[in-house]
Amino acid sequence: MIDEVLDPREKQFIQSFADHWDINFSWEILTTNKGADGAINMINLRQDVTDYLASSPPQKQVSELKDIINALVNIDEEVSDQEKLVMGELDGLLSEYISQEPNAARYHVIVVPQNERQVQVVTTSLSELTRYEVGEGFAYHSNPFYSKEYADVISDGYRSLNLFSIVTLTLPSQINSIVS
């Protein structure tokens, strides 16, 4: 699910697609991909797409998946803010894979723990972050995102855990000179 509303047309489209491709899935599992506040778990959704692309599917199949996701988002004739946000990110991932050309605009979320408790939170709960050295210690960064708005939402999620977090266009190899 991309947003908190599962329109009957979306449900029918998903079921029809799954039946056609003989895909078994559970509506219960699909609908529990949402957070307690109704927001989707965007990191897991993005990771699912990244894992799929890591399996090296044919470009034509990825192009068809992109079309299917767009159809699903538009099937209820209303594109929510959450759907726009997620589609901005997924479109970047899928388009880069299809074109086989790197997308130059990539946003990174930088997390800088301020104490040992925050280091523990990052190391035990945020495995999607990579540690790197900076002039006065260390920080963590995300994989690159294609949408600034998406990166901002992810950064806000880290801030909700009381972590210092920023979004930057700078690549991780260039961060040492900026964050230090």
PDB file of C-alpha atoms in Angstrom, residues 18-165:
ATOM      1  CA  ALA A  18      -1.938 -11.182  -8.415  1.00  0.00           C
ATOM      2  CA  ASP A  19      -4.407 -13.724  -9.824  1.00  0.00           C
ATOM      3  CA  HIS A  20      -3.116 -13.218 -13.364  1.00  0.00           C
ATOM      4  CA  TRP A  21       0.515 -13.774 -12.323  1.00  0.00           C
ATOM      5  CA  ASP A  22      -0.347 -16.480  -9.772  1.00  0.00           C
ATOM      6  CA  ILE A  23       1.079 -14.402  -6.918  1.00  0.00           C
ATOM      7  CA  ASN A  24       0.028 -15.463  -3.449  1.00  0.00           C
ATOM      8  CA  PHE A  25      -0.198 -12.707  -0.904  1.00  0.00           C
ATOM      9  CA  SER A  26      -2.108 -11.842   2.209  1.00  0.00           C
ATOM     10  CA  TRP A  27      -4.303  -8.747   2.492  1.00  0.00           C
ATOM     11  CA  GLU A  28      -3.475  -8.785   6.203  1.00  0.00           C
ATOM     12  CA  ILE A  29       0.268  -8.549   5.521  1.00  0.00           C
ATOM     13  CA  LEU A  30      -0.281  -5.962   2.796  1.00  0.00           C
ATOM     14  CA  THR A  31      -2.309  -3.714   5.059  1.00  0.00           C
ATOM     15  CA  THR A  32       0.069  -4.080   8.034  1.00  0.00           C
ATOM     16  CA  ASN A  33       2.800  -2.354   6.004  1.00  0.00           C
ATOM     17  CA  LYS A  34       1.366   0.835   7.508  1.00  0.00           C
ATOM     18  CA  GLY A  35       2.580   2.467  10.688  1.00  0.00           C
ATOM     19  CA  ALA A  36       0.420   3.007  13.736  1.00  0.00           C
ATOM     20  CA  ASP A  37      -0.502   6.494  12.505  1.00  0.00           C
ATOM     21  CA  GLY A  38      -1.569   5.196   9.084  1.00  0.00           C
ATOM     22  CA  ALA A  39       1.690   6.245   7.416  1.00  0.00           C
ATOM     23  CA  ILE A  40       3.416   3.626   5.329  1.00  0.00           C
ATOM     24  CA  ASN A  41       6.811   2.297   6.219  1.00  0.00           C
ATOM     25  CA  MET A  42       8.601   4.044   3.383  1.00  0.00           C
ATOM     26  CA  ILE A  43      12.011   2.613   4.153  1.00  0.00           C
ATOM     27  CA  ASN A  44      10.710  -0.955   3.836  1.00  0.00           C
ATOM     28  CA  LEU A  45       8.744  -0.171   0.667  1.00  0.00           C
ATOM     29  CA  ARG A  46      11.814   1.375  -0.948  1.00  0.00           C
ATOM     30  CA  GLN A  47      13.961  -1.529   0.219  1.00  0.00           C
ATOM     31  CA  ASP A  48      11.535  -4.013  -1.336  1.00  0.00           C
ATOM     32  CA  VAL A  49      11.904  -2.252  -4.700  1.00  0.00           C
ATOM     33  CA  THR A  50      15.693  -2.034  -4.288  1.00  0.00           C
ATOM     34  CA  ASP A  51      15.849  -5.768  -3.483  1.00  0.00           C
ATOM     35  CA  TYR A  52      13.762  -6.515  -6.566  1.00  0.00           C
ATOM     36  CA  LEU A  53      16.114  -4.450  -8.757  1.00  0.00           C
ATOM     37  CA  ALA A  54      19.136  -6.195  -7.201  1.00  0.00           C
ATOM     38  CA  SER A  55      17.779  -9.466  -8.612  1.00  0.00           C
ATOM     39  CA  SER A  56      18.597  -8.071 -12.115  1.00  0.00           C
ATOM     40  CA  PRO A  57      15.155  -8.316 -13.707  1.00  0.00           C
ATOM     41  CA  PRO A  58      14.877  -7.519 -17.427  1.00  0.00           C
ATOM     42  CA  GLN A  59      14.511  -3.797 -18.151  1.00  0.00           C
ATOM     43  CA  LYS A  60      11.216  -4.454 -19.956  1.00  0.00           C
ATOM     44  CA  GLN A  61       9.803  -6.086 -16.809  1.00  0.00           C
ATOM     45  CA  VAL A  62      10.892  -3.117 -14.692  1.00  0.00           C
ATOM     46  CA  SER A  63       9.304  -0.758 -17.199  1.00  0.00           C
ATOM     47  CA  GLU A  64       6.072  -2.738 -16.961  1.00  0.00           C
ATOM     48  CA  LEU A  65       6.246  -2.645 -13.154  1.00  0.00           C
ATOM     49  CA  LYS A  66       6.642   1.131 -13.310  1.00  0.00           C
ATOM     50  CA  ASP A  67       3.525   1.326 -15.518  1.00  0.00           C
ATOM     51  CA  ILE A  68       1.586  -0.936 -13.153  1.00  0.00           C
ATOM     52  CA  ILE A  69       2.519   1.145 -10.098  1.00  0.00           C
ATOM     53  CA  ASN A  70       1.481   4.328 -11.913  1.00  0.00           C
ATOM     54  CA  ALA A  71      -1.817   2.717 -12.913  1.00  0.00           C
ATOM     55  CA  LEU A  72      -2.416   1.608  -9.330  1.00  0.00           C
ATOM     56  CA  VAL A  73      -1.729   5.077  -7.957  1.00  0.00           C
ATOM     57  CA  ASN A  74      -4.087   6.684 -10.468  1.00  0.00           C
ATOM     58  CA  ILE A  75      -6.847   4.051 -10.526  1.00  0.00           C
ATOM     59  CA  ASP A  76      -8.940   5.775  -7.850  1.00  0.00           C
ATOM     60  CA  GLU A  77      -8.622   9.081  -9.741  1.00  0.00           C
ATOM     61  CA  GLU A  78      -7.096  10.726  -6.684  1.00  0.00           C
ATOM     62  CA  VAL A  79      -3.353  10.892  -6.057  1.00  0.00           C
ATOM     63  CA  SER A  80      -2.701  11.499  -2.367  1.00  0.00           C
ATOM     64  CA  ASP A  81       0.292  13.427  -1.034  1.00  0.00           C
ATOM     65  CA  GLN A  82       1.751  10.140   0.229  1.00  0.00           C
ATOM     66  CA  GLU A  83       1.381   8.576  -3.215  1.00  0.00           C
ATOM     67  CA  LYS A  84       3.091  11.591  -4.849  1.00  0.00           C
ATOM     68  CA  LEU A  85       5.913  11.359  -2.326  1.00  0.00           C
ATOM     69  CA  VAL A  86       6.479   7.635  -2.792  1.00  0.00           C
ATOM     70  CA  MET A  87       6.104   7.808  -6.563  1.00  0.00           C
ATOM     71  CA  GLY A  88       8.768  10.522  -6.767  1.00  0.00           C
ATOM     72  CA  GLU A  89      11.208   8.145  -5.110  1.00  0.00           C
ATOM     73  CA  LEU A  90      10.169   4.930  -6.842  1.00  0.00           C
ATOM     74  CA  ASP A  91      10.127   6.651 -10.227  1.00  0.00           C
ATOM     75  CA  GLY A  92      13.783   7.643  -9.690  1.00  0.00           C
ATOM     76  CA  LEU A  93      14.785   4.107  -8.732  1.00  0.00           C
ATOM     77  CA  LEU A  94      12.948   2.438 -11.594  1.00  0.00           C
ATOM     78  CA  SER A  95      13.888   5.035 -14.235  1.00  0.00           C
ATOM     79  CA  GLU A  96      17.573   4.802 -13.383  1.00  0.00           C
ATOM     80  CA  TYR A  97      17.437   1.005 -13.668  1.00  0.00           C
ATOM     81  CA  ILE A  98      15.577   1.151 -16.991  1.00  0.00           C
ATOM     82  CA  SER A  99      17.904   3.747 -18.532  1.00  0.00           C
ATOM     83  CA  GLN A 100      21.055   2.195 -17.022  1.00  0.00           C
ATOM     84  CA  GLU A 101      22.282   5.763 -16.513  1.00  0.00           C
ATOM     85  CA  PRO A 102      22.938   7.177 -13.048  1.00  0.00           C
ATOM     86  CA  ASN A 103      20.609   9.887 -11.836  1.00  0.00           C
ATOM     87  CA  ALA A 104      22.860  12.793 -10.831  1.00  0.00           C
ATOM     88  CA  ALA A 105      20.493  14.301  -8.246  1.00  0.00           C
ATOM     89  CA  ARG A 106      20.720  12.116  -5.160  1.00  0.00           C
ATOM     90  CA  TYR A 107      19.897  13.179  -1.644  1.00  0.00           C
ATOM     91  CA  HIS A 108      21.468  11.696   1.459  1.00  0.00           C
ATOM     92  CA  VAL A 109      20.239  11.714   5.019  1.00  0.00           C
ATOM     93  CA  ILE A 110      23.023  12.254   7.524  1.00  0.00           C
ATOM     94  CA  VAL A 111      22.514  11.203  11.153  1.00  0.00           C
ATOM     95  CA  VAL A 112      24.952  12.386  13.809  1.00  0.00           C
ATOM     96  CA  PRO A 113      24.461  10.726  17.206  1.00  0.00           C
ATOM     97  CA  GLN A 114      24.930  13.167  20.079  1.00  0.00           C
ATOM     98  CA  ASN A 115      25.507  10.617  22.848  1.00  0.00           C
ATOM     99  CA  GLU A 116      26.075   6.907  23.484  1.00  0.00           C
ATOM    100  CA  ARG A 117      22.343   6.156  23.801  1.00  0.00           C
ATOM    101  CA  GLN A 118      21.769   7.561  20.323  1.00  0.00           C
ATOM    102  CA  VAL A 119      24.660   5.482  18.965  1.00  0.00           C
ATOM    103  CA  GLN A 120      22.896   2.416  20.377  1.00  0.00           C
ATOM    104  CA  VAL A 121      19.609   3.397  18.743  1.00  0.00           C
ATOM    105  CA  VAL A 122      21.332   3.772  15.371  1.00  0.00           C
ATOM    106  CA  THR A 123      23.356   0.555  15.582  1.00  0.00           C
ATOM    107  CA  THR A 124      20.534  -1.631  16.885  1.00  0.00           C
ATOM    108  CA  SER A 125      17.493  -0.210  15.083  1.00  0.00           C
ATOM    109  CA  LEU A 126      18.635   1.580  11.946  1.00  0.00           C
ATOM    110  CA  SER A 127      20.571  -0.981   9.943  1.00  0.00           C
ATOM    111  CA  GLU A 128      19.874   0.967   6.738  1.00  0.00           C
ATOM    112  CA  LEU A 129      22.451   3.574   7.822  1.00  0.00           C
ATOM    113  CA  THR A 130      26.173   3.279   7.094  1.00  0.00           C
ATOM    114  CA  ARG A 131      28.786   4.543   9.541  1.00  0.00           C
ATOM    115  CA  TYR A 132      31.639   6.719   8.301  1.00  0.00           C
ATOM    116  CA  GLU A 133      34.417   8.760   9.875  1.00  0.00           C
ATOM    117  CA  VAL A 134      34.332  12.544  10.146  1.00  0.00           C
ATOM    118  CA  GLY A 135      36.936  14.947  11.513  1.00  0.00           C
ATOM    119  CA  GLU A 136      35.742  14.805  15.130  1.00  0.00           C
ATOM    120  CA  GLY A 137      34.330  11.284  15.258  1.00  0.00           C
ATOM    121  CA  PHE A 138      31.739   9.538  13.133  1.00  0.00           C
ATOM    122  CA  ALA A 139      28.298   9.913  11.634  1.00  0.00           C
ATOM    123  CA  TYR A 140      25.906   7.745   9.634  1.00  0.00           C
ATOM    124  CA  HIS A 141      24.432   8.201   6.189  1.00  0.00           C
ATOM    125  CA  SER A 142      21.610   6.667   4.207  1.00  0.00           C
ATOM    126  CA  ASN A 143      21.735   5.220   0.755  1.00  0.00           C
ATOM    127  CA  PRO A 144      20.954   7.916  -1.804  1.00  0.00           C
ATOM    128  CA  PHE A 145      17.381   9.004  -2.404  1.00  0.00           C
ATOM    129  CA  TYR A 146      16.014  10.396  -5.668  1.00  0.00           C
ATOM    130  CA  SER A 147      13.510  12.798  -4.173  1.00  0.00           C
ATOM    131  CA  LYS A 148      14.344  15.567  -1.715  1.00  0.00           C
ATOM    132  CA  GLU A 149      10.821  15.377  -0.315  1.00  0.00           C
ATOM    133  CA  TYR A 150      11.248  11.659   0.325  1.00  0.00           C
ATOM    134  CA  ALA A 151      14.639  12.232   1.980  1.00  0.00           C
ATOM    135  CA  ASP A 152      13.051  14.953   4.145  1.00  0.00           C
ATOM    136  CA  VAL A 153      10.372  12.509   5.363  1.00  0.00           C
ATOM    137  CA  ILE A 154      13.035   9.906   6.191  1.00  0.00           C
ATOM    138  CA  SER A 155      15.087  12.552   8.010  1.00  0.00           C
ATOM    139  CA  ASP A 156      11.978  13.626   9.946  1.00  0.00           C
ATOM    140  CA  GLY A 157      11.523   9.986  10.960  1.00  0.00           C
ATOM    141  CA  TYR A 158      15.038   9.938  12.425  1.00  0.00           C
ATOM    142  CA  ARG A 159      14.353  13.249  14.176  1.00  0.00           C
ATOM    143  CA  SER A 160      11.238  11.711  15.723  1.00  0.00           C
ATOM    144  CA  LEU A 161      13.683   9.337  17.449  1.00  0.00           C
ATOM    145  CA  ASN A 162      15.465  12.439  18.836  1.00  0.00           C
ATOM    146  CA  LEU A 163      18.400  12.022  16.459  1.00  0.00           C
ATOM    147  CA  PHE A 164      20.183  14.928  14.797  1.00  0.00           C
ATOM    148  CA  SER A 165      19.501  14.461  11.092  1.00  0.00           C
TER     149      SER A 165
END
